[in-house]
């Protein structure tokens, strides 16, 4: 059994909403697990069941070899960082950090030691006497992290902790969280709807949709090898291009072109997925794109346009290429990097 | 210029309002410092006379009542005990009732709350005889306990605290739970400090409410030893200046409480912002 073990965990809210469907998942000690998925997919619910803030309707949760189902959150030895930080507004930063330790009857000197260590680690030593209302967003974020770290819990739980920060700070804190987790080495679960955050933070990530884990794996595995239409569309930015097509006798006929010798015995309606970055320009290639808009990011250009059948399409090329608005590009798929999904079930077939 | 005129006009109106409230009080105070023959001959006075100490000391220490066995000083003491008791007891019970209503998973908590709330529509006067017979059965007539307890369940304070608790974000409770706080600790370490401002406001409000009680203490006490100031106002006999002096002194405790507590009140309001 691994460090955290979820077995067939299901959550049905009193109003009948089934937020999490029979979900099983293992997290190893020291691992950084990320739950990613669109808003309302049940990520928070799953996380809150681990914390003990929601009852488990069915299934078992084991943490460090102990069954947690009936254990009170105060006894679970988990720490959570909330989206709005949930700092204690009437206590100064020092007491915010010390509160959890005081409740465990730890003596004053040890508490002071631990709080000062955590404050130093997070560079908040200068604000220990301030109330949360006198701190900036980034500083509050650090205090929330400090409150989690100082207790040295079995597991850290993060529920979209970066979504209240501005873009620049978000990237900075993302890095710091990752570094901190590696330094402290505590098992962590991080919930986010932002796939970039998920990809950059995770040792392993779980892509969740409608209360079901669609795919579980390392970020690269999931990027390279999405198992379903949903995962393919959710992971990767800009989004994967999807085209309708038909697969028969190992030949895919899409709108305006064909691909032969496909490694699949599936026959019928399919969706072809091509990532914008897996295309290159060449003479007489498969796909012909009429350019409508070019976003120059410096390192890359994002080229948006339409195919012959008026379908929107995106192509990503190096930033040093100049591409004229209104021109026609002829594009090939690099190294046969395309994904084919059964149109009715969304399952990968190649 | 028009702004100057409108603002002086509104100031004038406010000034008139203040005068209407302050002048009678001042006249009673000024009159209470004269001798009674002076008042009887010349009517109410606008200026302070020279019998202040004489009149006020006599009122405080004079054995009054039908049986001449209670002084005004004792009445102030009784009123203070009663008002403080009502204030503290009602604030404590409402804090706890609101906590249970908001945070415990009670079925029909909302219904329960409204049942508590409609007791506002049933004033003490309406239930005074049943309440009296309960107190009589319990042998609590002529006791501070009997004076305080029956008027110390406050639906209004419960309403205020309940509405406040409902605005406290759930994450705060969850965060505290994960930090190892049990139900009691969350109440003491979070809700009480967070509602400090409101507690002070309610203490002032309930103190004045308890201090102003007239009918209930009249009914539940037969011994003069339990007379309160407000009862004394009605029962006091004696010359007109002494009664004026007593009226003046009866206003002091509520004002004092407001002055003492308002510092915390205002401090709390500004800290929360
Ligand atoms: N307390 C609740 N009662 C009923 N339904 C809820 C409750 N909390 C969340 N839900 C529902 O459960 C689903 C999953 O919610 P949540 O876990 O918060 O999603 P996420 O965090 O992924 O955005 C949503 O459809 C939401 O409406
Ligand atoms: Mg959520």
XYZ file of C-alpha atoms and ligand atoms in Angstrom:
651
model
C 0.000 0.000 0.000
C 1.319 3.419 -0.864
C 1.427 6.487 1.346
C -1.984 7.825 0.368
C -4.436 5.354 -1.030
C -7.890 6.117 -2.379
C -10.022 3.085 -3.133
C -13.302 3.432 -5.042
C -13.969 6.773 -3.419
C -17.354 8.222 -4.277
C -19.012 11.445 -3.216
C -22.698 12.148 -3.497
C -23.754 15.459 -1.972
C -26.984 15.565 0.055
C -28.723 17.305 -2.852
C -27.972 14.301 -5.068
C -25.020 15.727 -7.034
C -22.547 12.950 -7.727
C -19.320 14.938 -7.643
C -16.807 12.063 -7.573
C -17.318 8.643 -9.173
C -15.613 5.468 -7.836
C -12.106 6.910 -7.918
C -8.965 4.983 -7.060
C -5.582 6.603 -6.778
C -2.264 6.102 -5.024
C 0.204 8.787 -4.074
C 3.721 7.853 -3.010
C 5.544 9.426 -0.120
C 7.166 12.707 -1.154
C 5.325 12.812 -4.453
C 3.808 15.991 -5.896
C 0.418 15.020 -7.299
C -1.697 17.509 -9.227
C -5.432 17.235 -9.847
C -6.321 19.202 -12.947
C -9.647 19.651 -14.686
C -12.252 22.225 -15.615
C -14.250 24.072 -12.995
C -16.890 21.876 -11.344
C -15.240 18.564 -12.240
C -14.902 17.497 -8.608
C -11.234 18.247 -7.873
C -11.935 20.202 -4.724
C -14.395 17.595 -3.512
C -11.791 14.870 -3.871
C -9.192 16.965 -2.065
C -11.591 17.889 0.710
C -12.386 14.242 1.310
C -8.683 13.605 1.836
C -8.651 16.500 4.321
C -11.744 15.194 6.073
C -13.778 18.300 5.356
C -16.306 16.273 3.369
C -17.723 12.902 4.329
C -16.870 10.014 2.048
C -20.061 8.533 0.607
C -18.413 5.262 -0.394
C -14.907 3.844 -0.549
C -11.803 4.061 1.627
C -9.035 6.570 2.140
C -5.831 5.347 3.750
C -3.076 7.698 4.820
C 0.230 6.356 6.066
C -1.326 2.937 6.640
C -4.307 4.161 8.637
C -7.931 4.193 7.507
C -9.046 7.834 7.509
C -12.763 7.556 6.731
C -13.965 8.288 10.252
C -10.989 10.306 11.478
C -11.744 13.925 12.362
C -9.869 16.528 10.253
C -8.148 17.825 13.378
C -6.677 14.357 13.950
C -5.561 13.640 10.397
C -2.328 15.595 10.487
C -2.895 17.170 7.086
C -2.426 20.833 6.172
C -4.363 22.721 3.574
C -3.801 25.971 1.692
C -7.074 27.503 0.543
C -7.764 29.630 -2.503
C -8.540 32.698 -0.390
C -5.816 31.672 2.122
C -8.253 31.619 5.078
C -5.739 33.387 7.303
C -6.946 34.180 10.804
C -7.794 37.884 10.498
C -7.586 38.711 14.213
C -4.204 37.094 14.791
C -0.849 38.431 13.674
C 1.330 36.384 11.345
C 3.241 34.805 14.214
C 0.055 33.529 15.841
C -1.349 32.415 12.510
C 1.639 30.111 12.216
C 1.743 29.167 15.878
C -1.937 28.375 16.340
C -1.826 24.804 15.067
C 1.215 24.074 17.221
C -0.372 25.540 20.338
C -3.363 23.260 19.872
C -1.049 20.287 20.026
C 0.332 21.355 23.364
C 3.837 22.019 22.109
C 5.907 24.125 24.502
C 6.542 27.803 23.859
C 10.237 27.641 22.995
C 9.751 24.887 20.433
C 6.902 26.815 18.855
C 9.004 29.932 18.605
C 11.815 27.953 17.051
C 9.564 26.320 14.480
C 7.721 29.510 13.576
C 10.966 31.402 13.107
C 12.402 28.629 10.950
C 9.330 28.513 8.742
C 9.225 32.307 8.529
C 12.844 32.382 7.436
C 12.255 29.704 4.812
C 9.377 31.725 3.368
C 11.010 35.147 3.869
C 8.218 36.476 6.053
C 10.298 37.077 9.186
C 9.809 40.830 8.861
C 6.030 40.645 9.008
C 5.554 38.348 11.983
C 3.875 41.059 14.054
C 1.513 42.218 11.295
C -2.121 41.331 10.873
C -3.052 39.614 7.582
C -4.990 42.694 6.458
C -1.697 44.585 6.332
C -0.065 42.174 3.888
C -0.021 42.024 0.093
C -1.469 39.090 -1.832
C 1.901 37.409 -2.280
C 2.775 37.812 1.396
C -0.568 36.343 2.457
C 0.116 33.423 0.178
C 3.425 32.861 1.935
C 1.810 33.043 5.346
C -0.725 30.438 4.247
C 2.151 28.228 3.114
C 3.984 28.876 6.347
C 0.991 27.806 8.354
C 1.031 24.512 6.489
C 4.783 23.931 6.684
C 5.261 24.797 10.320
C 3.240 21.816 11.501
C 5.272 19.378 9.461
C 2.151 17.458 8.400
C 1.908 14.113 6.649
C 0.500 15.731 3.536
C 0.019 19.203 2.035
C -3.209 19.925 0.249
C -3.477 22.959 -2.028
C -6.827 24.072 -3.438
C -6.099 26.514 -6.285
C -3.854 28.602 -4.042
C -2.472 30.742 -6.865
C -5.637 31.818 -8.604
C -6.022 35.043 -6.602
C -2.585 36.324 -7.618
C -1.684 38.399 -10.652
C -0.022 36.610 -13.568
C 3.575 37.470 -12.738
C 3.316 36.642 -9.067
C 1.539 33.423 -9.938
C 4.491 32.208 -11.975
C 6.916 33.243 -9.247
C 4.946 31.508 -6.486
C 4.545 28.438 -8.663
C 8.297 28.092 -8.817
C 8.647 28.710 -5.112
C 6.057 26.111 -4.218
C 7.845 23.542 -6.334
C 11.232 24.396 -4.831
C 9.821 24.390 -1.333
C 8.155 21.042 -1.805
C 11.398 19.558 -3.045
C 13.280 21.033 -0.107
C 10.784 19.943 2.538
C 9.928 16.705 0.757
C 6.351 16.500 1.968
C 3.779 14.557 -0.022
C 1.534 17.091 -1.737
C -1.687 17.254 -3.666
C -2.267 20.403 -5.671
C -5.601 21.238 -7.271
C -5.779 23.586 -10.239
C -7.797 24.264 -13.366
C -4.748 25.752 -15.079
C -3.007 23.148 -17.213
C 0.277 25.097 -17.371
C 0.405 25.159 -13.577
C -0.388 21.453 -13.555
C 2.294 20.547 -16.074
C 5.017 22.584 -14.384
C 4.336 21.484 -10.811
C 3.411 17.849 -11.061
C 5.483 14.757 -10.554
C 2.334 13.041 -11.654
C -0.981 14.502 -12.604
C -4.541 13.297 -12.671
C -6.745 14.815 -15.342
C -10.271 14.846 -13.979
C -13.490 15.312 -15.910
C -17.017 15.014 -14.532
C -15.861 13.320 -11.353
C -13.761 10.709 -13.124
C -9.988 10.517 -13.469
C -9.578 10.407 -17.243
C -5.847 9.866 -17.179
C -3.085 9.544 -14.646
C 0.587 9.933 -15.424
C 3.621 12.170 -15.595
C 3.066 15.477 -17.409
C 5.092 14.318 -20.407
C 3.282 10.993 -20.657
C -0.005 12.790 -20.719
C 1.132 15.380 -23.204
C 2.684 12.810 -25.543
C 0.085 10.183 -25.177
C -3.368 11.461 -24.289
C -5.808 8.583 -23.857
C -8.970 10.517 -24.616
C -10.308 13.442 -26.575
C -10.910 15.344 -23.338
C -7.337 14.967 -22.088
C -5.948 15.833 -25.514
C -7.977 19.013 -25.618
C -7.319 20.000 -22.023
C -3.552 19.535 -21.856
C -1.408 21.670 -24.119
C -1.569 25.331 -25.044
C -2.614 26.459 -27.574
C -5.206 23.740 -27.713
C -4.873 20.740 -30.008
C -6.619 21.116 -33.388
C -9.493 18.708 -33.915
C -10.775 17.646 -37.361
C -13.581 15.274 -38.257
C -12.707 12.229 -40.301
C -13.456 8.658 -41.178
C -11.254 5.634 -40.626
C -11.522 2.604 -42.893
C -8.972 -0.058 -43.855
C -6.260 1.754 -41.951
C -6.849 4.870 -44.029
C -8.057 8.097 -42.524
C -9.967 10.434 -44.789
C -10.178 13.832 -43.190
C -11.455 17.045 -44.678
C -9.345 17.538 -47.777
C -6.593 14.987 -47.180
C -5.887 11.346 -46.427
C -3.450 9.543 -44.151
C -2.597 5.967 -45.009
C -1.191 3.032 -43.001
C -2.657 4.015 -39.689
C -1.839 1.720 -36.807
C -5.424 0.907 -35.829
C -8.123 -1.561 -36.720
C -10.883 0.803 -35.763
C -13.456 1.628 -38.413
C -15.934 4.505 -38.382
C -16.322 8.161 -37.498
C -13.243 9.590 -35.765
C -11.750 12.850 -34.597
C -8.220 13.621 -35.695
C -6.120 15.634 -33.264
C -2.989 17.564 -34.246
C -1.026 19.792 -31.894
C -0.139 23.243 -33.320
C 3.508 22.620 -32.518
C 3.637 19.320 -34.411
C 3.299 20.934 -37.830
C 5.872 22.159 -40.297
C 5.764 23.952 -43.643
C 6.674 22.132 -46.822
C 5.760 22.067 -50.516
C 2.577 20.231 -51.493
C 1.834 19.124 -47.961
C -1.361 17.660 -46.495
C -2.971 20.675 -44.981
C -3.524 24.053 -46.545
C -4.081 26.929 -44.136
C -5.274 30.456 -45.001
C -3.695 32.775 -42.425
C -6.023 35.198 -40.630
C -4.089 36.283 -37.579
C -0.547 35.956 -36.284
C 0.303 36.289 -32.585
C 3.993 37.041 -32.184
C 5.206 35.869 -28.792
C 8.859 36.493 -29.606
C 10.102 32.959 -29.258
C 7.115 31.580 -31.143
C 4.477 32.684 -33.588
C 0.938 31.452 -33.165
C -0.714 31.388 -36.571
C -4.498 31.247 -36.620
C -6.437 30.633 -39.804
C -8.965 28.500 -41.607
C -8.744 25.321 -43.623
C -10.439 24.945 -47.001
C -13.649 23.857 -45.304
C -13.666 26.995 -43.087
C -12.562 25.054 -40.019
C -10.454 27.053 -37.495
C -6.903 25.833 -37.197
C -3.773 26.859 -35.327
C -0.113 26.419 -36.230
C 2.843 27.222 -34.050
C 6.174 28.072 -35.647
C 9.480 29.515 -34.481
C 9.469 33.270 -33.899
C 12.064 34.021 -36.565
C 9.746 33.064 -39.431
C 7.762 35.900 -40.950
C 4.242 34.957 -41.897
C 1.972 37.321 -43.815
C -1.659 37.768 -42.997
C -3.775 36.419 -45.833
C -1.085 34.086 -47.207
C -1.608 30.375 -47.759
C 0.548 27.896 -45.873
C 1.074 24.283 -46.747
C 1.618 22.184 -43.624
C 2.765 18.671 -42.859
C 2.377 16.689 -39.643
C 5.814 16.075 -38.114
C 6.854 12.486 -37.394
C 3.322 11.184 -37.687
C 2.414 12.928 -34.441
C -1.326 12.812 -34.717
C -3.953 11.370 -32.443
C -7.113 9.606 -33.535
C -10.137 9.322 -31.261
C -13.376 7.403 -31.605
C -15.879 10.161 -32.224
C -18.668 8.570 -30.189
C -16.721 7.580 -27.043
C -13.781 9.985 -27.211
C -11.362 7.073 -26.647
C -7.998 7.032 -28.390
C -7.811 4.447 -31.181
C -4.301 4.771 -32.666
C -22.330 80.702 -0.889
C -25.471 78.608 -1.308
C -23.543 75.759 0.241
C -22.768 77.911 3.239
C -26.417 78.812 3.641
C -27.734 75.260 3.359
C -25.084 73.919 5.712
C -25.731 76.607 8.317
C -29.420 75.945 7.964
C -28.977 72.241 8.663
C -26.676 73.111 11.552
C -29.365 75.369 12.929
C -31.922 72.560 12.801
C -29.520 70.202 14.547
C -28.799 72.820 17.159
C -32.502 73.250 17.874
C -32.802 69.473 18.231
C -29.951 69.409 20.719
C -31.458 72.237 22.731
C -34.827 70.498 22.905
C -33.119 67.474 24.420
C -30.552 69.139 26.629
C -32.389 72.117 28.126
C -34.885 70.127 30.249
C -32.064 67.978 31.601
C -30.044 71.044 32.387
C -32.980 72.700 34.130
C -33.470 69.670 36.336
C -29.789 69.625 37.173
C -29.672 73.354 37.910
C -32.826 73.146 39.998
C -31.465 70.177 41.940
C -28.707 72.371 43.348
C -31.047 74.837 45.035
C -33.071 74.552 48.237
C -36.637 73.342 47.934
C -38.105 76.599 49.221
C -36.307 78.408 46.425
C -37.851 76.055 43.816
C -41.275 76.210 45.419
C -41.269 79.978 45.311
C -39.480 80.741 42.022
C -40.077 77.635 39.882
C -37.421 75.768 37.852
C -33.977 77.362 37.715
C -31.601 77.863 34.813
C -28.499 78.519 36.901
C -26.629 76.367 39.362
C -27.236 77.078 43.031
C -25.079 76.244 46.060
C -26.844 73.267 47.658
C -25.277 70.607 45.399
C -23.380 68.596 48.021
C -26.038 68.913 50.644
C -28.842 67.685 48.371
C -26.955 64.874 46.626
C -25.378 63.471 49.794
C -28.710 63.447 51.574
C -30.366 61.594 48.701
C -27.637 58.981 48.535
C -27.631 58.185 52.222
C -31.239 58.832 53.290
C -33.139 55.761 54.407
C -36.112 55.826 52.071
C -38.939 53.529 51.088
C -42.080 52.737 53.014
C -40.176 51.045 55.780
C -37.268 53.458 55.648
C -34.772 50.696 55.155
C -33.157 51.374 51.760
C -30.823 54.160 50.674
C -30.374 55.427 47.142
C -26.860 54.053 47.300
C -28.265 50.557 47.810
C -30.651 51.082 44.912
C -27.730 51.981 42.671
C -25.972 48.875 43.818
C -29.052 46.732 43.049
C -29.523 48.313 39.656
C -25.889 47.813 38.830
C -26.020 44.127 39.761
C -29.200 43.646 37.798
C -28.067 45.531 34.671
C -24.643 43.902 34.632
C -26.171 40.499 35.220
C -28.676 40.938 32.414
C -25.999 42.269 30.061
C -23.505 39.479 30.678
C -25.994 36.644 30.865
C -27.906 37.663 27.764
C -24.756 38.206 25.712
C -23.304 34.868 26.788
C -26.494 32.920 26.118
C -27.089 34.590 22.749
C -23.493 33.983 21.665
C -23.886 30.313 22.472
C -27.371 29.973 21.013
C -26.265 31.611 17.772
C -23.207 29.352 17.653
C -25.336 26.256 17.992
C -27.824 27.499 15.407
C -25.191 28.301 12.799
C -22.486 25.695 13.307
C -24.181 22.582 14.640
C -25.942 20.343 12.195
C -29.303 20.849 13.822
C -32.310 19.785 11.830
C -34.699 22.675 11.346
C -32.142 25.169 12.667
C -33.829 27.925 10.688
C -37.235 27.039 12.089
C -35.783 26.984 15.592
C -34.264 30.356 15.027
C -37.562 31.857 13.940
C -39.240 30.405 16.980
C -36.646 32.169 19.095
C -37.130 35.269 17.020
C -40.886 35.542 17.446
C -40.413 35.808 21.201
C -39.671 39.428 20.358
C -43.378 39.706 19.689
C -44.132 38.460 23.200
C -42.939 41.178 25.550
C -42.337 40.547 29.220
C -45.555 42.342 30.132
C -47.543 39.680 28.291
C -45.972 36.734 30.074
C -45.412 38.423 33.381
C -47.805 36.354 35.510
C -46.682 32.912 34.329
C -43.087 34.047 34.694
C -43.841 35.294 38.179
C -45.433 32.043 39.255
C -42.426 30.093 37.987
C -40.149 32.323 40.030
C -42.432 31.989 43.052
C -42.474 28.184 42.759
C -38.700 28.172 42.570
C -38.516 30.410 45.638
C -36.611 33.017 43.690
C -38.773 35.986 44.584
C -36.644 38.604 46.330
C -33.308 37.530 44.896
C -30.903 38.897 42.327
C -31.277 35.638 40.457
C -35.005 36.226 40.140
C -34.431 39.789 39.001
C -31.943 38.850 36.302
C -32.636 35.466 34.754
C -36.197 35.799 33.400
C -35.303 38.815 31.267
C -31.914 37.568 30.108
C -32.844 35.571 27.021
C -32.453 38.010 24.173
C -33.776 37.140 20.748
C -32.390 40.356 19.318
C -28.847 39.634 20.454
C -29.207 36.069 19.149
C -30.312 37.475 15.795
C -27.327 39.813 15.603
C -24.776 37.164 16.483
C -26.375 34.634 14.147
C -26.278 37.029 11.217
C -22.655 37.833 12.002
C -21.590 34.184 12.242
C -23.197 33.545 8.889
C -20.834 36.047 7.307
C -17.755 34.300 8.711
C -16.257 32.341 5.781
C -16.440 28.541 6.001
C -12.750 28.275 5.157
C -11.938 29.861 8.491
C -13.664 27.039 10.345
C -12.127 24.426 8.069
C -8.696 25.915 8.415
C -9.053 26.027 12.191
C -10.228 22.410 12.244
C -7.172 21.295 10.288
C -5.085 23.253 12.782
C -6.529 21.037 15.486
C -9.187 23.345 16.913
C -12.233 21.593 18.333
C -15.705 23.089 18.554
C -15.013 24.889 21.798
C -11.664 26.300 20.697
C -13.167 27.641 17.486
C -15.776 29.452 19.546
C -13.288 30.912 22.003
C -10.319 31.553 19.701
C -12.191 32.738 16.634
C -15.819 33.727 16.978
C -15.500 35.643 20.235
C -12.504 37.746 19.180
C -14.012 38.326 15.746
C -17.299 39.520 17.205
C -15.721 41.688 19.905
C -17.172 44.900 18.525
C -20.609 43.407 18.395
C -20.269 41.950 21.884
C -19.445 45.381 23.297
C -22.381 46.950 21.466
C -24.702 44.266 22.814
C -23.329 44.649 26.345
C -24.158 48.361 26.261
C -27.580 47.726 24.810
C -28.483 44.993 27.285
C -27.069 46.919 30.239
C -29.360 49.822 29.493
C -32.231 47.403 28.916
C -31.643 45.762 32.294
C -31.156 49.085 34.033
C -34.429 50.458 32.679
C -36.577 47.532 33.878
C -39.465 48.674 35.999
C -42.427 46.328 35.946
C -40.519 43.092 36.476
C -38.481 44.185 39.503
C -41.617 45.741 40.948
C -43.376 42.402 40.764
C -40.642 40.026 41.773
C -39.436 41.924 44.807
C -41.427 42.553 47.938
C -38.519 43.444 50.148
C -37.327 47.007 49.844
C -33.780 45.661 49.959
C -34.127 44.760 46.263
C -35.446 48.046 45.016
C -33.745 49.354 41.904
C -33.119 52.920 40.839
C -35.965 52.993 38.326
C -38.357 51.698 40.987
C -36.961 54.298 43.360
C -37.747 57.057 40.885
C -41.410 56.230 41.276
C -41.400 55.453 44.963
C -39.189 58.258 46.186
C -40.902 60.601 48.491
C -39.327 63.766 49.811
C -38.862 67.279 48.635
C -38.707 68.271 44.990
C -34.962 69.071 44.934
C -34.111 65.665 46.341
C -36.169 63.982 43.695
C -34.453 66.074 41.036
C -31.083 65.077 42.415
C -32.095 61.434 42.327
C -33.278 61.753 38.717
C -29.938 63.291 37.772
C -27.985 60.530 39.456
C -30.130 57.837 37.884
C -28.845 58.907 34.494
C -25.227 58.461 35.437
C -24.698 54.666 35.223
C -25.916 54.160 31.622
C -23.887 57.148 30.478
C -20.867 55.860 32.344
C -21.151 52.419 30.753
C -21.307 53.928 27.297
C -18.283 56.124 27.978
C -16.255 53.254 29.393
C -17.128 50.718 26.709
C -17.294 52.954 23.672
C -13.509 53.108 23.551
C -13.415 49.368 22.867
C -16.361 49.723 20.584
C -14.737 52.318 18.366
C -11.345 50.624 18.524
C -12.948 47.384 17.397
C -14.720 49.023 14.498
C -11.534 50.605 13.225
C -9.388 47.520 13.655
C -11.749 45.412 11.604
C -11.612 47.799 8.699
N -21.798 21.448 -0.870
C -22.208 21.019 -2.084
N -23.475 20.580 -2.254
C -23.887 20.159 -3.455
N -23.143 20.108 -4.558
C -21.872 20.531 -4.469
C -21.338 21.011 -3.237
N -20.057 21.370 -3.438
C -19.807 21.133 -4.733
N -20.888 20.618 -5.362
C -20.971 20.203 -6.776
O -20.056 19.159 -6.985
C -19.388 19.328 -8.212
C -17.888 19.378 -7.995
O -17.554 20.528 -7.269
P -16.075 20.905 -6.887
O -15.407 19.728 -6.301
O -16.107 22.129 -6.059
O -15.460 21.245 -8.306
P -14.052 21.897 -8.679
O -13.281 22.155 -7.445
O -13.417 20.916 -9.580
O -14.378 23.164 -9.413
C -19.948 20.574 -8.851
O -20.933 20.177 -9.783
C -20.562 21.324 -7.718
O -21.674 22.040 -8.155
Mg -12.617 23.970 -6.573
